[in-house]
PDB file of C-alpha atoms and ligand atoms in Angstrom:
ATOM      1  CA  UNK A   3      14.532  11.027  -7.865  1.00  0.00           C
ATOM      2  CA  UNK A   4      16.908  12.821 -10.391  1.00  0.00           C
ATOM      3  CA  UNK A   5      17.376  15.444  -8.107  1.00  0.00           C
ATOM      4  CA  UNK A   6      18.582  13.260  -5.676  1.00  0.00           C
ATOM      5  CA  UNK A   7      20.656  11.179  -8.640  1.00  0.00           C
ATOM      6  CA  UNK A   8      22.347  14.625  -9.904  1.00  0.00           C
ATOM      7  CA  UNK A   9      23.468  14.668  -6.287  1.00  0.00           C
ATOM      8  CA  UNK A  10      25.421  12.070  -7.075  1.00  0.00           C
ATOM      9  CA  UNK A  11      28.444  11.371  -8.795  1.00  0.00           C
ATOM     10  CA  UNK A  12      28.227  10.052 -12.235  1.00  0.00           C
ATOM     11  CA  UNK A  13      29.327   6.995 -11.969  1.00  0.00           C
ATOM     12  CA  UNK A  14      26.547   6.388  -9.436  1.00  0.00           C
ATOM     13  CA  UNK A  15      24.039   8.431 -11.476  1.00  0.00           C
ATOM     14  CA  UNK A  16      24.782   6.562 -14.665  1.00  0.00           C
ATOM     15  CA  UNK A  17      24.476   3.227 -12.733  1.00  0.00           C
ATOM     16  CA  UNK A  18      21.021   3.666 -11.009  1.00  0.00           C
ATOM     17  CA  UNK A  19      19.904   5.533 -14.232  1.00  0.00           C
ATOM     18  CA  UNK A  20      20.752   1.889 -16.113  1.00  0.00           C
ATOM     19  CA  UNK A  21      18.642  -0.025 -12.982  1.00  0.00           C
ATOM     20  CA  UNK A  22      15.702   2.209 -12.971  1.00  0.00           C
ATOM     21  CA  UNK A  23      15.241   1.521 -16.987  1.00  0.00           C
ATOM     22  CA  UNK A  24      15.902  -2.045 -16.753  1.00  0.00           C
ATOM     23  CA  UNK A  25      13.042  -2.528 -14.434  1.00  0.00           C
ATOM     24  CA  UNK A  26      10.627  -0.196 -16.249  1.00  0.00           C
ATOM     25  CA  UNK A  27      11.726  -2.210 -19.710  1.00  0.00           C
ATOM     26  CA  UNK A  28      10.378  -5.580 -17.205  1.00  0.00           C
ATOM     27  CA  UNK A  29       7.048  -6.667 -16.190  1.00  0.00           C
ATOM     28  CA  UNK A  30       5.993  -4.157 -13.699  1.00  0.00           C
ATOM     29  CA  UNK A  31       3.738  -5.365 -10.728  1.00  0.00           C
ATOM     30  CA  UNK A  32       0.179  -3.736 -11.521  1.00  0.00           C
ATOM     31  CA  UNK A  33      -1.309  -4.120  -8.073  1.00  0.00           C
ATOM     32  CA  UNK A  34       1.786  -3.379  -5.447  1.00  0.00           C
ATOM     33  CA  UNK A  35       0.519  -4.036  -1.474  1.00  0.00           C
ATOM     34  CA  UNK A  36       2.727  -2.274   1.440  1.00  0.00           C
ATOM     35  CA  UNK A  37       2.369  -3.075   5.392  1.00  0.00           C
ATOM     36  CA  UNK A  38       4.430   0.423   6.335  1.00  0.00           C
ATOM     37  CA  UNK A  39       6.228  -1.106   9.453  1.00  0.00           C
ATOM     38  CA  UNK A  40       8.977   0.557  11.649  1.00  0.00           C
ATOM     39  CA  UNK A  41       7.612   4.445  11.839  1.00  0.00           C
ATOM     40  CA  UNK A  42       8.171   3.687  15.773  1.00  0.00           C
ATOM     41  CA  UNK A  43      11.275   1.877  15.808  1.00  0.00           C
ATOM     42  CA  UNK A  44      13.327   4.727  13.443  1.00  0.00           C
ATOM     43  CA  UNK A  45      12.128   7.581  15.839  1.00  0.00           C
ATOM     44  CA  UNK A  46      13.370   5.437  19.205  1.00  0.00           C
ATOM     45  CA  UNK A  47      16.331   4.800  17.319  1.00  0.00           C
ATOM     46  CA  UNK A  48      16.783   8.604  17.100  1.00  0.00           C
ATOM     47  CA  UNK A  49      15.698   9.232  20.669  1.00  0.00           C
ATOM     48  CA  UNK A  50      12.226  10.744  19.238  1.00  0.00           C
ATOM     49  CA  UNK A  51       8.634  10.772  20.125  1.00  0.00           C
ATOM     50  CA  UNK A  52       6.719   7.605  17.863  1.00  0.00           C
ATOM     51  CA  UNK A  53       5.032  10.085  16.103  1.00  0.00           C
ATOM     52  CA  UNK A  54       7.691  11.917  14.319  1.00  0.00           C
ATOM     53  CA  UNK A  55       8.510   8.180  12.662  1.00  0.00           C
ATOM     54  CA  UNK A  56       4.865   8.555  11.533  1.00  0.00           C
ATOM     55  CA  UNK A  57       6.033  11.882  10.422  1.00  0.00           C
ATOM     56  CA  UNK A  58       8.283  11.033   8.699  1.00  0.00           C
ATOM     57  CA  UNK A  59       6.734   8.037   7.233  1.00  0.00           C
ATOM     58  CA  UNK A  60       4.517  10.151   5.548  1.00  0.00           C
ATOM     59  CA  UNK A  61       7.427  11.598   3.568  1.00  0.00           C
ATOM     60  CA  UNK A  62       7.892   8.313   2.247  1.00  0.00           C
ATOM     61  CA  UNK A  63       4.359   7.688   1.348  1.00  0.00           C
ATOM     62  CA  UNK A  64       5.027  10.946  -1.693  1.00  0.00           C
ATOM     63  CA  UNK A  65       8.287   9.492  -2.598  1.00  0.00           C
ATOM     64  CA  UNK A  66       6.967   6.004  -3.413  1.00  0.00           C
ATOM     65  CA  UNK A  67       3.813   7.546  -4.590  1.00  0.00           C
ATOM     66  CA  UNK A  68       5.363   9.282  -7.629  1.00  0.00           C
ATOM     67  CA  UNK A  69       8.074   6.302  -8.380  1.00  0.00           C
ATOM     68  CA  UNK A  70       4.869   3.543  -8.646  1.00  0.00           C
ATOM     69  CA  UNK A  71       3.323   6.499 -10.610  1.00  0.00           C
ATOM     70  CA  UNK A  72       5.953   6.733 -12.830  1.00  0.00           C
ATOM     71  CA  UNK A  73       6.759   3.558 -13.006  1.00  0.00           C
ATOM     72  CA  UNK A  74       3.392   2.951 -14.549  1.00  0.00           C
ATOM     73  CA  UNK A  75       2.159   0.479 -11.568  1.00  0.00           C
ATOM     74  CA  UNK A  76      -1.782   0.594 -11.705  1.00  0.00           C
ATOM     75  CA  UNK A  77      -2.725   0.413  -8.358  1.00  0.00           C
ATOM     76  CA  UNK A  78      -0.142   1.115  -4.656  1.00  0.00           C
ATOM     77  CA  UNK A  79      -1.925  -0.068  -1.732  1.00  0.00           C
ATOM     78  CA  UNK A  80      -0.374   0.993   1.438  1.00  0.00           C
ATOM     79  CA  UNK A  81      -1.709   0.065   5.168  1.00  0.00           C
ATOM     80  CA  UNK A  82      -2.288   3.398   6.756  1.00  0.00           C
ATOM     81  CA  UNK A  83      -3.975   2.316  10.034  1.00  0.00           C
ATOM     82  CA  UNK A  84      -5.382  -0.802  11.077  1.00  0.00           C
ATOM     83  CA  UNK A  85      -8.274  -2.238  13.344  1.00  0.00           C
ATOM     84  CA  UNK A  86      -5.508  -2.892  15.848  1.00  0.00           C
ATOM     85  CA  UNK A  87      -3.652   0.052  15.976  1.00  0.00           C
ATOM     86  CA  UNK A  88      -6.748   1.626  18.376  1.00  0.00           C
ATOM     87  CA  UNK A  89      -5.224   0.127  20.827  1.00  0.00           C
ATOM     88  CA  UNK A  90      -2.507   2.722  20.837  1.00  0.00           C
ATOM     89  CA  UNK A  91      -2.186   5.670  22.741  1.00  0.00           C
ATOM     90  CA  UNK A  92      -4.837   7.830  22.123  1.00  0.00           C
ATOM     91  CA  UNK A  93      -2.390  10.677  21.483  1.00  0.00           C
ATOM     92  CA  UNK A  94      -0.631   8.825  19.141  1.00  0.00           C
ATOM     93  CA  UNK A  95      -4.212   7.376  17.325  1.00  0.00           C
ATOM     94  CA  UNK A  96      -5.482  11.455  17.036  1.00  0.00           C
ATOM     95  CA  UNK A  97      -1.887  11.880  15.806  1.00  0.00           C
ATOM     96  CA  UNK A  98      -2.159   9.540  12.851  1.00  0.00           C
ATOM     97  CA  UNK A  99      -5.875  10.703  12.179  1.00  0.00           C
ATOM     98  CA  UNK A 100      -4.433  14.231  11.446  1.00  0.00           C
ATOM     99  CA  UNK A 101      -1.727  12.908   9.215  1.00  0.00           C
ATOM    100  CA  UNK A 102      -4.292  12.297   5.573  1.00  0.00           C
ATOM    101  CA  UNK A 103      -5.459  15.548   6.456  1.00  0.00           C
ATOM    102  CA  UNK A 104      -1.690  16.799   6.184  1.00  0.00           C
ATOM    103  CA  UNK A 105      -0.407  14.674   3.694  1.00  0.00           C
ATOM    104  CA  UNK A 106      -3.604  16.070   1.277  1.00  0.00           C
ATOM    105  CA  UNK A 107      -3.303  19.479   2.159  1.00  0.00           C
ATOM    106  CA  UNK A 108       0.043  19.619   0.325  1.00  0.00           C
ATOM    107  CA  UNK A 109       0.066  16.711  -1.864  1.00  0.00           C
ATOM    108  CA  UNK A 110      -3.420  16.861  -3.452  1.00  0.00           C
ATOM    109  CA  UNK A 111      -2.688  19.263  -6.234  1.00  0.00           C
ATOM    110  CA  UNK A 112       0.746  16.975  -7.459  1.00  0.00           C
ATOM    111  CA  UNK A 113      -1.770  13.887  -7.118  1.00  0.00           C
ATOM    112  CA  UNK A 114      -4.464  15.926  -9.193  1.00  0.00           C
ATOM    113  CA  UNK A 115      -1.729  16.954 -11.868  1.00  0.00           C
ATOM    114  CA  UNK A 116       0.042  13.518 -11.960  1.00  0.00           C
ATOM    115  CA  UNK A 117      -3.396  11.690 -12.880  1.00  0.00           C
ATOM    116  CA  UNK A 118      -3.521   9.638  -9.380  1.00  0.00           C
ATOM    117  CA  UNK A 119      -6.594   8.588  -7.983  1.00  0.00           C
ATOM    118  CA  UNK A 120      -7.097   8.702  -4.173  1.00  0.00           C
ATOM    119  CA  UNK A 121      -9.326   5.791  -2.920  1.00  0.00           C
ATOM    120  CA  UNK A 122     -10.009   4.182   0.648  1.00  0.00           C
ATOM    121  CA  UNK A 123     -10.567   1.100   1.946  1.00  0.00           C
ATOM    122  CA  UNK A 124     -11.719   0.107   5.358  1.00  0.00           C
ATOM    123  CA  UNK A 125     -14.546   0.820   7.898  1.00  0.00           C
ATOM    124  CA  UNK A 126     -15.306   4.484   7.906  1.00  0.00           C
ATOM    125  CA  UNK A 127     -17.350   4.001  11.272  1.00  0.00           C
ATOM    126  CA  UNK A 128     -15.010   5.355  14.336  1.00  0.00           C
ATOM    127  CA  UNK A 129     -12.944   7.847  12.075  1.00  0.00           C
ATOM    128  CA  UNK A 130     -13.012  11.047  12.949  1.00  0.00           C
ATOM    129  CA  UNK A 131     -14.798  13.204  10.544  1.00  0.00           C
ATOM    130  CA  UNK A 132     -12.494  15.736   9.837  1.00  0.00           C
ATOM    131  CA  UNK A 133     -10.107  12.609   8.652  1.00  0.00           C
ATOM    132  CA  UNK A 134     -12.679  11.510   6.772  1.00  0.00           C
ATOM    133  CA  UNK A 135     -13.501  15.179   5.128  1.00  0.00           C
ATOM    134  CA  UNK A 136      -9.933  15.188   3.882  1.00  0.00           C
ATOM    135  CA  UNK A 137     -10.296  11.877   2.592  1.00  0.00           C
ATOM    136  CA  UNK A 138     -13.915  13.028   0.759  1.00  0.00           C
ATOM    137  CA  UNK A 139     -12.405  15.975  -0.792  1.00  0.00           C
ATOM    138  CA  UNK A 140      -9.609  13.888  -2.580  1.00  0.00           C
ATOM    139  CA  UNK A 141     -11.692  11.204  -3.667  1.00  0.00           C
ATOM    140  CA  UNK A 142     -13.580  13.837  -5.319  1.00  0.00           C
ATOM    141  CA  UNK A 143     -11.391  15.608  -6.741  1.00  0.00           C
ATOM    142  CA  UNK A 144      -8.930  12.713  -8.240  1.00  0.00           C
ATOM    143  CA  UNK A 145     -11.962  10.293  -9.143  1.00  0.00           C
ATOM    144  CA  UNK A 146     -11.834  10.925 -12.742  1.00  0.00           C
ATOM    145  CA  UNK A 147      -8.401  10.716 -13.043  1.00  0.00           C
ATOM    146  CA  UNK A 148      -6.737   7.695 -15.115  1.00  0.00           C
ATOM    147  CA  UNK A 149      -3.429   7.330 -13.608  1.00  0.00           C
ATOM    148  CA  UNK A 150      -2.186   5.048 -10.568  1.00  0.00           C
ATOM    149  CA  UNK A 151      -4.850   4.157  -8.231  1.00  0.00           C
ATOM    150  CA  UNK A 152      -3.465   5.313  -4.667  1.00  0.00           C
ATOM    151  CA  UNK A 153      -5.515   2.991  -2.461  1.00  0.00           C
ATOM    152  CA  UNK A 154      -4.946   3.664   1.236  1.00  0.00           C
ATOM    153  CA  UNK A 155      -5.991   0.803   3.900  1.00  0.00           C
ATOM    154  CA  UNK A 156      -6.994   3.068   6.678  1.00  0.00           C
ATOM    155  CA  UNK A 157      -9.225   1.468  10.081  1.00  0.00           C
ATOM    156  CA  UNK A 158      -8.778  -2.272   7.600  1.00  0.00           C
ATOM    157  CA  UNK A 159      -8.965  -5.231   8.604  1.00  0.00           C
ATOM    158  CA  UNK A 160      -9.144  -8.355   6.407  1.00  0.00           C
ATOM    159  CA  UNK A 161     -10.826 -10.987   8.544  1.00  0.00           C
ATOM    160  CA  UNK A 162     -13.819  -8.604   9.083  1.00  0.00           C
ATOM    161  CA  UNK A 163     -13.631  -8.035   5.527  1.00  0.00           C
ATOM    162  CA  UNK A 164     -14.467 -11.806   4.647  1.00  0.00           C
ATOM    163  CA  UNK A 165     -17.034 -11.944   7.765  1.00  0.00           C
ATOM    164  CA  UNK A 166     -18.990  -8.968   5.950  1.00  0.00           C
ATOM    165  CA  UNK A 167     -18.739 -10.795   2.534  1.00  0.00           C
ATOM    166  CA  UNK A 168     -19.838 -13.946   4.046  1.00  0.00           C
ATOM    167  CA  UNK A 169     -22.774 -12.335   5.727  1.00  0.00           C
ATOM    168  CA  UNK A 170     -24.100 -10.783   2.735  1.00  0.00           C
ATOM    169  CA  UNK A 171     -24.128 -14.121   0.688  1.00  0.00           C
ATOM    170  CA  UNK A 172     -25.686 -15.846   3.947  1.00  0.00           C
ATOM    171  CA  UNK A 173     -28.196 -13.071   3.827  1.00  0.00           C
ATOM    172  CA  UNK A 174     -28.868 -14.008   0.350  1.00  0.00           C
ATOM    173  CA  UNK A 175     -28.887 -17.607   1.049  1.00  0.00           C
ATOM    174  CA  UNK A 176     -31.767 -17.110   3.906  1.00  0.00           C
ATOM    175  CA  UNK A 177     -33.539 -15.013   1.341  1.00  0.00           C
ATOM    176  CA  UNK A 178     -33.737 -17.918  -0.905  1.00  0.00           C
ATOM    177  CA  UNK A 179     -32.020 -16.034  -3.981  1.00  0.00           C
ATOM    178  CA  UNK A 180     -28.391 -17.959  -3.530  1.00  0.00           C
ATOM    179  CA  UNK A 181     -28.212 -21.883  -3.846  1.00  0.00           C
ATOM    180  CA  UNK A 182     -25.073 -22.345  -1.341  1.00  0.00           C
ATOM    181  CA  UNK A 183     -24.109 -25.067  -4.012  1.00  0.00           C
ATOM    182  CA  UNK A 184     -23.416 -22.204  -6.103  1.00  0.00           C
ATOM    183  CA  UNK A 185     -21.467 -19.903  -3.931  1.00  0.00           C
ATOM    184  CA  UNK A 186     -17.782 -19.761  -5.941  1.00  0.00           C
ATOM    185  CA  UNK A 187     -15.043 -18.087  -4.862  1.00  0.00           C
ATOM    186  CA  UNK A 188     -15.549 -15.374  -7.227  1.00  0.00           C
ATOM    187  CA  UNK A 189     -18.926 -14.480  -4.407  1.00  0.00           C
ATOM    188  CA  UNK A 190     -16.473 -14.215  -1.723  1.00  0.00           C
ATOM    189  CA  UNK A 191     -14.220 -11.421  -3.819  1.00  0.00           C
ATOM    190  CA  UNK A 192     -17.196  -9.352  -4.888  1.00  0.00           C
ATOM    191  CA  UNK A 193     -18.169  -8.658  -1.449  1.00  0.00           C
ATOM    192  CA  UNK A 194     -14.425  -7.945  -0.458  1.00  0.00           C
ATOM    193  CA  UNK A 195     -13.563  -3.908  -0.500  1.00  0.00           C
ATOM    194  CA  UNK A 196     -11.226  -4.563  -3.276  1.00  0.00           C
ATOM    195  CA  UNK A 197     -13.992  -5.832  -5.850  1.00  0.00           C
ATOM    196  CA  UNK A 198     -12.723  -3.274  -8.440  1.00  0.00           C
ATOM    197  CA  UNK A 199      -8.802  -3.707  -8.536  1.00  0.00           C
ATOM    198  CA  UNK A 200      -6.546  -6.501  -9.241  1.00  0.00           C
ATOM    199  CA  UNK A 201      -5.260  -9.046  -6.678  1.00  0.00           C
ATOM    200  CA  UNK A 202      -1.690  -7.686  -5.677  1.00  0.00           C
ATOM    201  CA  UNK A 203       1.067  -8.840  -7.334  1.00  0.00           C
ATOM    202  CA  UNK A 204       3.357  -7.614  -5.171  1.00  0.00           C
ATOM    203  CA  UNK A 205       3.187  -6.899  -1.448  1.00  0.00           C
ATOM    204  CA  UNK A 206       6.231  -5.395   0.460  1.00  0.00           C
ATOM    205  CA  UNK A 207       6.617  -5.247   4.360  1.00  0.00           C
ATOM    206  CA  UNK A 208       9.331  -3.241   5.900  1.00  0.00           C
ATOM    207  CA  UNK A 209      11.270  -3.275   9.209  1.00  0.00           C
ATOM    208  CA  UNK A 210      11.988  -7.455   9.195  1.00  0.00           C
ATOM    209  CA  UNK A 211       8.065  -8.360  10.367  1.00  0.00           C
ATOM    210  CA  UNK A 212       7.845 -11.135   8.419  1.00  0.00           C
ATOM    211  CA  UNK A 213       3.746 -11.578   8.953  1.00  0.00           C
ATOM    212  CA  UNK A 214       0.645 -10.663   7.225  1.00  0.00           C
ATOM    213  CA  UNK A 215      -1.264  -8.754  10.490  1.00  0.00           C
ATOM    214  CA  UNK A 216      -4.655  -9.280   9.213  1.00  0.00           C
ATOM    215  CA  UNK A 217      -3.862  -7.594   5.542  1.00  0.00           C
ATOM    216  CA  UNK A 218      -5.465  -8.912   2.612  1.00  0.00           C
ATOM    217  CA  UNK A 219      -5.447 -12.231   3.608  1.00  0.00           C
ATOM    218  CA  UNK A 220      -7.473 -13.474   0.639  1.00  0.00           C
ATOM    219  CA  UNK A 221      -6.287 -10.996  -2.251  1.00  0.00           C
ATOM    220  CA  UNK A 222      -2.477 -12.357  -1.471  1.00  0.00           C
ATOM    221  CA  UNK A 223      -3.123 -15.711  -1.987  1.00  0.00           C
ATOM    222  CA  UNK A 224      -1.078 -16.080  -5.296  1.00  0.00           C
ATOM    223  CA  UNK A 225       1.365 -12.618  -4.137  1.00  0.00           C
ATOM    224  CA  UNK A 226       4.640 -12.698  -4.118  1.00  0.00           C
ATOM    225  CA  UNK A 227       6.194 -11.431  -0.952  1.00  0.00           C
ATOM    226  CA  UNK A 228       8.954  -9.331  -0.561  1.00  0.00           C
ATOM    227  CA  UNK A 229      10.273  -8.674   3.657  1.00  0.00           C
ATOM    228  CA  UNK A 230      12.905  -6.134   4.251  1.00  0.00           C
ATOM    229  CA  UNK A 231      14.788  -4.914   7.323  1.00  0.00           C
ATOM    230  CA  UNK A 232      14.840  -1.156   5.808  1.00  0.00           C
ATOM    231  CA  UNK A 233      12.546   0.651   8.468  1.00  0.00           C
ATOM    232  CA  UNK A 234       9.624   2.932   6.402  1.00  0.00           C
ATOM    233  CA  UNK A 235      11.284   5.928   6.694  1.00  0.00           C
ATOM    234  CA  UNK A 236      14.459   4.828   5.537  1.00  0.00           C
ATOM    235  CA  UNK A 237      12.503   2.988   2.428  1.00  0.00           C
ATOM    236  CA  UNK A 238      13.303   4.815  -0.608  1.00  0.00           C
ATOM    237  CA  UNK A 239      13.222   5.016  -4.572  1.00  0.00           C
ATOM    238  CA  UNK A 240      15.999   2.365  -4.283  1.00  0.00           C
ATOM    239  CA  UNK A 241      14.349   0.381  -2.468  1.00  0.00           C
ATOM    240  CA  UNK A 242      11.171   0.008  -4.174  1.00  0.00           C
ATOM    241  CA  UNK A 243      13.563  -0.518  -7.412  1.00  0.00           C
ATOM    242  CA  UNK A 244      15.435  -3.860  -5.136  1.00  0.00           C
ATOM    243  CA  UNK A 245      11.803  -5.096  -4.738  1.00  0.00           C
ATOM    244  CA  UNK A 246      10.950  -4.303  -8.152  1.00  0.00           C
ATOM    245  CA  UNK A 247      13.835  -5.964  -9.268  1.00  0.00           C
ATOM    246  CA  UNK A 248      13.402  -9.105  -7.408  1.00  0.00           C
ATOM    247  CA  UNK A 249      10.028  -9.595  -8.395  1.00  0.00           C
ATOM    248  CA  UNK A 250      10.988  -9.509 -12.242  1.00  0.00           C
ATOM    249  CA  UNK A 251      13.589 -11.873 -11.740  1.00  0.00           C
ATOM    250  CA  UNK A 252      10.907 -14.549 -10.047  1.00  0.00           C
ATOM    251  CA  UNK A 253       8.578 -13.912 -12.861  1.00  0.00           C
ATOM    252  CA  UNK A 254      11.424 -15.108 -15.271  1.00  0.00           C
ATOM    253  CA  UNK A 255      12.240 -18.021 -13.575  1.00  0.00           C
ATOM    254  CA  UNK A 256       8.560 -19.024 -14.346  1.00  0.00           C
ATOM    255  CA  UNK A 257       9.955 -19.195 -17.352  1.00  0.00           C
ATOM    256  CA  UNK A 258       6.138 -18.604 -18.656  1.00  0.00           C
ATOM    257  CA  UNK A 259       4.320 -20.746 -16.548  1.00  0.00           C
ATOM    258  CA  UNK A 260       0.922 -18.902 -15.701  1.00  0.00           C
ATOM    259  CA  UNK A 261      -1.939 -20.121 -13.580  1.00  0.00           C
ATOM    260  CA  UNK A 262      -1.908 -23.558 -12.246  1.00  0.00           C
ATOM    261  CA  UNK A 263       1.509 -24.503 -13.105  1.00  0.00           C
ATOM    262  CA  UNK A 264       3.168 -21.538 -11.605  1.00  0.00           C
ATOM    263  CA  UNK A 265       1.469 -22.222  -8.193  1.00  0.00           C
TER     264      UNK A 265
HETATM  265  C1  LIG B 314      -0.026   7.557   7.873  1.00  0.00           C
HETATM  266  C2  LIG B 314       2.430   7.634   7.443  1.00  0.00           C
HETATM  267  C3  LIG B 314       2.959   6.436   6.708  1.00  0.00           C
HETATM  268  C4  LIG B 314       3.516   5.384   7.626  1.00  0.00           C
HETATM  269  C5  LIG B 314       2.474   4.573   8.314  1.00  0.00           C
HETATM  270  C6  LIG B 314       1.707   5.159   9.454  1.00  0.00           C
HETATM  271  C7  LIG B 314       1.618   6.658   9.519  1.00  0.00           C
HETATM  272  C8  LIG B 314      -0.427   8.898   4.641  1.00  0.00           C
HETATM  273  C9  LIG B 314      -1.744   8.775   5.054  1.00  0.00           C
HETATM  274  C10 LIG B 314      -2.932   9.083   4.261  1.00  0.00           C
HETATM  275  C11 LIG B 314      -4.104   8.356   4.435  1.00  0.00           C
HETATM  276  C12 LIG B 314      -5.224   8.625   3.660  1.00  0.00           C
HETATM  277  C13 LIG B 314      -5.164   9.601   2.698  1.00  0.00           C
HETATM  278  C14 LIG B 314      -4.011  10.319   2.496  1.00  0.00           C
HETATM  279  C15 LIG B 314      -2.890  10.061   3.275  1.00  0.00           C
HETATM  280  C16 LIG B 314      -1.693   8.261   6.344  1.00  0.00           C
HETATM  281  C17 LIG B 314      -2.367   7.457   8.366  1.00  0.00           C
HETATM  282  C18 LIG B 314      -1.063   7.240   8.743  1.00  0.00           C
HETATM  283  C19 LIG B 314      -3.478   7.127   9.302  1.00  0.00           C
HETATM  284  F1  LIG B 314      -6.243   9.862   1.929  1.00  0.00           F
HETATM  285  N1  LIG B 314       0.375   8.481   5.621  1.00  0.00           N
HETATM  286  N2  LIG B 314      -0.379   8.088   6.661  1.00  0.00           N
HETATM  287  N3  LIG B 314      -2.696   7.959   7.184  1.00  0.00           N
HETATM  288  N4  LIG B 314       1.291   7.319   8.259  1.00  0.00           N
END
């Protein structure tokens, strides 16, 4: 990020210097959500094959990595692969199976020195083992670390989520150990993959989408959402700091109201 500031001239570099510590002197998002959308779209725009958008999506992935890290954001949870995206072609699906593999193999030891902690969410049934090696090794090695939580949604899908949650409470219902006058909503989240981290704050879809696809459709109940035509690859520091940015300025406009008022 400074690098690329220094770049700059100073005018510029004094300006976004003045942004990026305005929004870390705000209320920074602690759980930040992103549906990665437009890998495909930014390599046809360049004549290229889909999979050097993925590519270079992946690039994106570090840069927005160390900002949230920096920025002191506790947990970035970022929608890798989906239940749908199977359905692709199955060069491109071995493609993106390779890519955690890549992305460790030179990103682990920054993760391991920055404090981040690499964790997974979705069904690890159908995912190729060495994928799921790579994703083993930096669980391990980042799982005493402190810092941001680095949470990647890979084979995810929410509504299968909730089915699994409900099962387990209906299993405990037929075992006569759960009155279903006492199943809360609180029941439904501790069966949910994200039982450990906050609800997001925050969650961020690129490329103009403007739907959920099957992401976290229970944690976003209260989120706010930010859409933006910026295709993944192109999404950068900046952009992050727009979203940022925006989300500050709703949370003042609350003007304090938390809870049931600020519904
Ligand atoms: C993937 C790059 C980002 C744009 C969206 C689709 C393609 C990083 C990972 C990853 C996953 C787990 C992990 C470390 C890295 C990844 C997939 C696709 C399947 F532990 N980027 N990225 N995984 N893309």
């Amino acid at each position: 990020m400074i690098n690329k500031l220094l770049k700059r001239n100073t005018e510029t570099v004094i300006g976004d210097l003045d942004r990026l510590s305005l929004v870390r002197d705000g209320i920074i998002p602690s759980h930040i959500a992103i549906i990665m959308d437009g890998n495909g779209r930014w390599a046809k725009k360049r004549s290229l094959p889909r999979v050097a958008g993925h590519h270079e999506g992946m690039k994106t992935v570090r840069k927005i990595t160390r900002l949230a890290n920096n920025l002191g954001v506790d947990v970035l949870t970022l929608y890798a692969f989906s239940t749908e995206n199977w359905k692709r072609p199955k060069m491109e699906v071995d493609f993106l199976m390779r890519l955690p593999e890549e992305f460790l193999s030179t990103f682990l030891p920054e993760l391991v020195a920055e404090n981040v902690k690499v964790e997974m969410m979705g069904d690890h049934t159908n995912l190729p083992a060495h994928t799921l090696k790579a994703i083993s090794k930096a669980k391990e090695a980042t799982k005493d670390n402190t810092g941001l939580i680095l949470n990647f949604a890979l084979n995810y899908g929410s509504r299968s989520e909730i089915v699994d949650s409900v099962k387990e409470l209906a299993a405990q219902v037929a075992a006569g150990t759960l009155d279903p006058e006492d199943i809360t909503e609180e029941h439904i989240s501790s069966g949910l993959m994200t039982k450990s981290l906050p609800e997001p704050d925050l969650l961020i879809r690129t490329s103009g989408e403007v739907r959920l696809s099957n992401f976290m459709l229970w944690q976003l109940a209260y989120t706010e959402f930010w859409f933006t035509d910026t295709l993944w690859p192109d999404f950068n520091e900046d952009s992050l700091i727009d979203a940022v940015e925006n989300y500050q300025k709703r949370n003042r406009r609350f003007g304090g109201l938390k809870g049931e008022e600020a519904q």
